[in-house]
Amino acid sequence: MSPLDHFLLWLHIGFAIFALGPLTAVTSVTPRYIRARDVAVLRYLHRATRLFGLLTIGVFLFGVLLGRSALGAPYLSVSMTLFVVAAVLLVIVERDQRTAIAALSSESTEDDAKVQTGRIAALGGISALIWLVILFLMVFFNP
């Protein structure tokens, strides 16, 4: 492994730890604060979701640069596909956070954001499982 590959691996793992970990934590606690109707914390969690969501692009980018010679390997193709699926799910989570904030900020008490609570919990959990599957593929199928 060349020094450049070591550096790319370091960046890939660093971005995974410092972007995916907090993103997973933020999405998993969001339903609790929707139920508590704590709009201030929800706004913070929404900003954190957007920030860490953008940082996950670094995980993908450095992973692609690191695996440039083996991108046709099945484990990398599956991992990249799963990553894109998780990214789409997180876009939906971000949208639902925004909708929940709007619903809870309004004067009306009709909408308590229960739909968003369930969907955020489900999609956040699925995204966390996808990250674990990708980790499994990277550890056990990487030559």
Tab-separated table of N, CA, C and O in Angstrom, residues 83-137:
chain	number	residue	atom	x	y	z
A	83	PHE	N	-24.645	2.576	0.218
A	83	PHE	CA	-24.354	3.926	0.683
A	83	PHE	C	-25.314	4.924	0.046
A	83	PHE	O	-25.850	5.807	0.723
A	84	VAL	N	-25.540	4.787	-1.250
A	84	VAL	CA	-26.459	5.685	-1.947
A	84	VAL	C	-27.884	5.520	-1.403
A	84	VAL	O	-28.600	6.502	-1.196
A	85	VAL	N	-28.286	4.276	-1.143
A	85	VAL	CA	-29.615	4.025	-0.565
A	85	VAL	C	-29.726	4.707	0.797
A	85	VAL	O	-30.722	5.378	1.097
A	86	ALA	N	-28.709	4.558	1.638
A	86	ALA	CA	-28.723	5.199	2.958
A	86	ALA	C	-28.759	6.717	2.822
A	86	ALA	O	-29.446	7.392	3.600
A	87	ALA	N	-28.052	7.260	1.854
A	87	ALA	CA	-28.062	8.711	1.644
A	87	ALA	C	-29.456	9.194	1.264
A	87	ALA	O	-29.919	10.233	1.761
A	88	VAL	N	-30.142	8.438	0.422
A	88	VAL	CA	-31.513	8.806	0.037
A	88	VAL	C	-32.431	8.744	1.256
A	88	VAL	O	-33.265	9.632	1.471
A	89	LEU	N	-32.270	7.717	2.078
A	89	LEU	CA	-33.082	7.610	3.295
A	89	LEU	C	-32.830	8.795	4.221
A	89	LEU	O	-33.756	9.318	4.848
A	90	LEU	N	-31.594	9.233	4.298
A	90	LEU	CA	-31.272	10.360	5.171
A	90	LEU	C	-31.810	11.679	4.632
A	90	LEU	O	-32.132	12.582	5.406
A	91	VAL	N	-31.943	11.789	3.319
A	91	VAL	CA	-32.597	12.968	2.749
A	91	VAL	C	-34.059	12.998	3.182
A	91	VAL	O	-34.603	14.052	3.530
A	92	ILE	N	-34.697	11.835	3.202
A	92	ILE	CA	-36.087	11.750	3.662
A	92	ILE	C	-36.179	12.083	5.149
A	92	ILE	O	-37.096	12.785	5.588
A	93	VAL	N	-35.220	11.607	5.938
A	93	VAL	CA	-35.195	11.925	7.369
A	93	VAL	C	-35.061	13.427	7.577
A	93	VAL	O	-35.771	14.018	8.399
A	94	GLU	N	-34.182	14.047	6.828
A	94	GLU	CA	-33.984	15.498	6.951
A	94	GLU	C	-35.271	16.239	6.599
A	94	GLU	O	-35.659	17.181	7.284
A	95	ARG	N	-35.952	15.802	5.554
A	95	ARG	CA	-37.226	16.423	5.167
A	95	ARG	C	-38.268	16.263	6.279
A	95	ARG	O	-38.996	17.198	6.612
A	96	ASP	N	-38.321	15.062	6.871
A	96	ASP	CA	-39.279	14.818	7.946
A	96	ASP	C	-38.952	15.637	9.193
A	96	ASP	O	-39.854	16.073	9.907
A	97	GLN	N	-37.680	15.843	9.467
A	97	GLN	CA	-37.306	16.711	10.587
A	97	GLN	C	-37.818	18.123	10.352
A	97	GLN	O	-38.378	18.750	11.256
A	98	ARG	N	-37.634	18.612	9.131
A	98	ARG	CA	-38.094	19.954	8.774
A	98	ARG	C	-39.615	20.058	8.922
A	98	ARG	O	-40.131	21.034	9.464
A	99	THR	N	-40.332	19.019	8.458
A	99	THR	CA	-41.790	19.000	8.557
A	99	THR	C	-42.239	18.963	10.015
A	99	THR	O	-43.194	19.646	10.401
A	100	ALA	N	-41.561	18.163	10.833
A	100	ALA	CA	-41.914	18.074	12.255
A	100	ALA	C	-41.686	19.405	12.958
A	100	ALA	O	-42.506	19.822	13.786
A	101	ILE	N	-40.613	20.078	12.640
A	101	ILE	CA	-40.341	21.391	13.236
A	101	ILE	C	-41.442	22.373	12.853
A	101	ILE	O	-41.950	23.114	13.703
A	102	ALA	N	-41.848	22.362	11.592
A	102	ALA	CA	-42.912	23.261	11.146
A	102	ALA	C	-44.228	22.934	11.847
A	102	ALA	O	-44.955	23.837	12.278
A	103	ALA	N	-44.527	21.648	11.982
A	103	ALA	CA	-45.782	21.243	12.623
A	103	ALA	C	-45.804	21.616	14.102
A	103	ALA	O	-46.819	22.087	14.613
A	104	LEU	N	-44.689	21.398	14.770
A	104	LEU	CA	-44.651	21.692	16.205
A	104	LEU	C	-44.506	23.187	16.499
A	104	LEU	O	-44.825	23.633	17.597
A	105	SER	N	-44.023	23.941	15.528
A	105	SER	CA	-43.867	25.387	15.717
A	105	SER	C	-45.159	26.142	15.463
A	105	SER	O	-45.290	27.297	15.870
A	106	SER	N	-46.110	25.515	14.793
A	106	SER	CA	-47.353	26.207	14.457
A	106	SER	C	-48.248	26.336	15.691
A	106	SER	O	-48.083	25.626	16.679
A	107	GLU	N	-49.189	27.235	15.593
A	107	GLU	CA	-50.130	27.465	16.688
A	107	GLU	C	-51.113	26.306	16.827
A	107	GLU	O	-51.639	26.054	17.898
A	108	SER	N	-51.352	25.607	15.737
A	108	SER	CA	-52.329	24.517	15.734
A	108	SER	C	-51.789	23.318	16.507
A	108	SER	O	-50.616	22.967	16.409
A	109	THR	N	-52.668	22.678	17.263
A	109	THR	CA	-52.267	21.478	18.011
A	109	THR	C	-52.751	20.206	17.325
A	109	THR	O	-52.627	19.126	17.878
A	110	GLU	N	-53.300	20.342	16.118
A	110	GLU	CA	-53.829	19.181	15.399
A	110	GLU	C	-52.719	18.226	14.967
A	110	GLU	O	-52.854	17.021	15.086
A	111	ASP	N	-51.634	18.764	14.426
A	111	ASP	CA	-50.552	17.925	13.915
A	111	ASP	C	-49.478	17.793	14.987
A	111	ASP	O	-48.791	18.750	15.327
A	112	ASP	N	-49.324	16.579	15.530
A	112	ASP	CA	-48.309	16.356	16.557
A	112	ASP	C	-47.077	15.639	16.005
A	112	ASP	O	-46.247	15.155	16.755
A	113	ALA	N	-46.970	15.553	14.686
A	113	ALA	CA	-45.812	14.996	13.981
A	113	ALA	C	-45.582	13.516	14.286
A	113	ALA	O	-44.454	13.041	14.225
A	114	LYS	N	-46.660	12.785	14.589
A	114	LYS	CA	-46.505	11.346	14.851
A	114	LYS	C	-46.038	10.586	13.618
A	114	LYS	O	-45.271	9.643	13.727
A	115	VAL	N	-46.522	11.011	12.448
A	115	VAL	CA	-46.092	10.348	11.208
A	115	VAL	C	-44.591	10.505	11.025
A	115	VAL	O	-43.879	9.539	10.723
A	116	GLN	N	-44.094	11.715	11.231
A	116	GLN	CA	-42.659	11.963	11.081
A	116	GLN	C	-41.859	11.210	12.142
A	116	GLN	O	-40.773	10.708	11.859
A	117	THR	N	-42.392	11.115	13.349
A	117	THR	CA	-41.699	10.399	14.416
A	117	THR	C	-41.438	8.961	14.013
A	117	THR	O	-40.310	8.462	14.112
A	118	GLY	N	-42.471	8.286	13.545
A	118	GLY	CA	-42.329	6.888	13.148
A	118	GLY	C	-41.419	6.708	11.954
A	118	GLY	O	-40.584	5.809	11.916
A	119	ARG	N	-41.574	7.579	10.964
A	119	ARG	CA	-40.764	7.440	9.754
A	119	ARG	C	-39.295	7.731	10.044
A	119	ARG	O	-38.403	7.023	9.562
A	120	ILE	N	-39.011	8.752	10.846
A	120	ILE	CA	-37.622	9.059	11.197
A	120	ILE	C	-37.005	7.905	11.974
A	120	ILE	O	-35.863	7.515	11.724
A	121	ALA	N	-37.752	7.343	12.914
A	121	ALA	CA	-37.233	6.206	13.690
A	121	ALA	C	-36.935	5.021	12.780
A	121	ALA	O	-35.874	4.390	12.884
A	122	ALA	N	-37.855	4.720	11.875
A	122	ALA	CA	-37.670	3.570	10.983
A	122	ALA	C	-36.514	3.789	10.011
A	122	ALA	O	-35.629	2.932	9.873
A	123	LEU	N	-36.501	4.940	9.350
A	123	LEU	CA	-35.457	5.189	8.351
A	123	LEU	C	-34.091	5.390	8.988
A	123	LEU	O	-33.073	4.980	8.422
A	124	GLY	N	-34.066	5.994	10.167
A	124	GLY	CA	-32.790	6.121	10.885
A	124	GLY	C	-32.244	4.757	11.288
A	124	GLY	O	-31.040	4.511	11.191
A	125	GLY	N	-33.120	3.873	11.730
A	125	GLY	CA	-32.699	2.512	12.081
A	125	GLY	C	-32.214	1.726	10.876
A	125	GLY	O	-31.206	1.011	10.941
A	126	ILE	N	-32.922	1.855	9.759
A	126	ILE	CA	-32.507	1.165	8.530
A	126	ILE	C	-31.151	1.693	8.070
A	126	ILE	O	-30.278	0.921	7.658
A	127	SER	N	-30.961	3.014	8.150
A	127	SER	CA	-29.665	3.598	7.766
A	127	SER	C	-28.544	3.072	8.650
A	127	SER	O	-27.453	2.748	8.154
A	128	ALA	N	-28.790	2.957	9.943
A	128	ALA	CA	-27.775	2.417	10.857
A	128	ALA	C	-27.439	0.976	10.491
A	128	ALA	O	-26.261	0.587	10.508
A	129	LEU	N	-28.438	0.194	10.150
A	129	LEU	CA	-28.177	-1.187	9.721
A	129	LEU	C	-27.381	-1.225	8.428
A	129	LEU	O	-26.498	-2.076	8.257
A	130	ILE	N	-27.685	-0.316	7.526
A	130	ILE	CA	-26.924	-0.252	6.267
A	130	ILE	C	-25.464	0.059	6.555
A	130	ILE	O	-24.557	-0.541	5.966
A	131	TRP	N	-25.198	1.007	7.482
A	131	TRP	CA	-23.793	1.314	7.820
A	131	TRP	C	-23.093	0.070	8.360
A	131	TRP	O	-21.925	-0.175	8.056
A	132	LEU	N	-23.799	-0.721	9.165
A	132	LEU	CA	-23.203	-1.943	9.707
A	132	LEU	C	-22.941	-2.981	8.620
A	132	LEU	O	-21.915	-3.668	8.645
A	133	VAL	N	-23.841	-3.104	7.669
A	133	VAL	CA	-23.624	-4.036	6.557
A	133	VAL	C	-22.420	-3.596	5.740
A	133	VAL	O	-21.577	-4.429	5.351
A	134	ILE	N	-22.304	-2.304	5.480
A	134	ILE	CA	-21.146	-1.795	4.742
A	134	ILE	C	-19.863	-2.062	5.519
A	134	ILE	O	-18.846	-2.484	4.940
A	135	LEU	N	-19.884	-1.844	6.819
A	135	LEU	CA	-18.709	-2.145	7.647
A	135	LEU	C	-18.338	-3.617	7.547
A	135	LEU	O	-17.160	-3.965	7.371
A	136	PHE	N	-19.324	-4.489	7.626
A	136	PHE	CA	-19.078	-5.933	7.487
A	136	PHE	C	-18.427	-6.237	6.133
A	136	PHE	O	-17.434	-6.976	6.068
A	137	LEU	N	-18.961	-5.670	5.068
A	137	LEU	CA	-18.397	-5.908	3.732
A	137	LEU	C	-16.972	-5.395	3.634
A	137	LEU	O	-16.110	-6.062	3.028
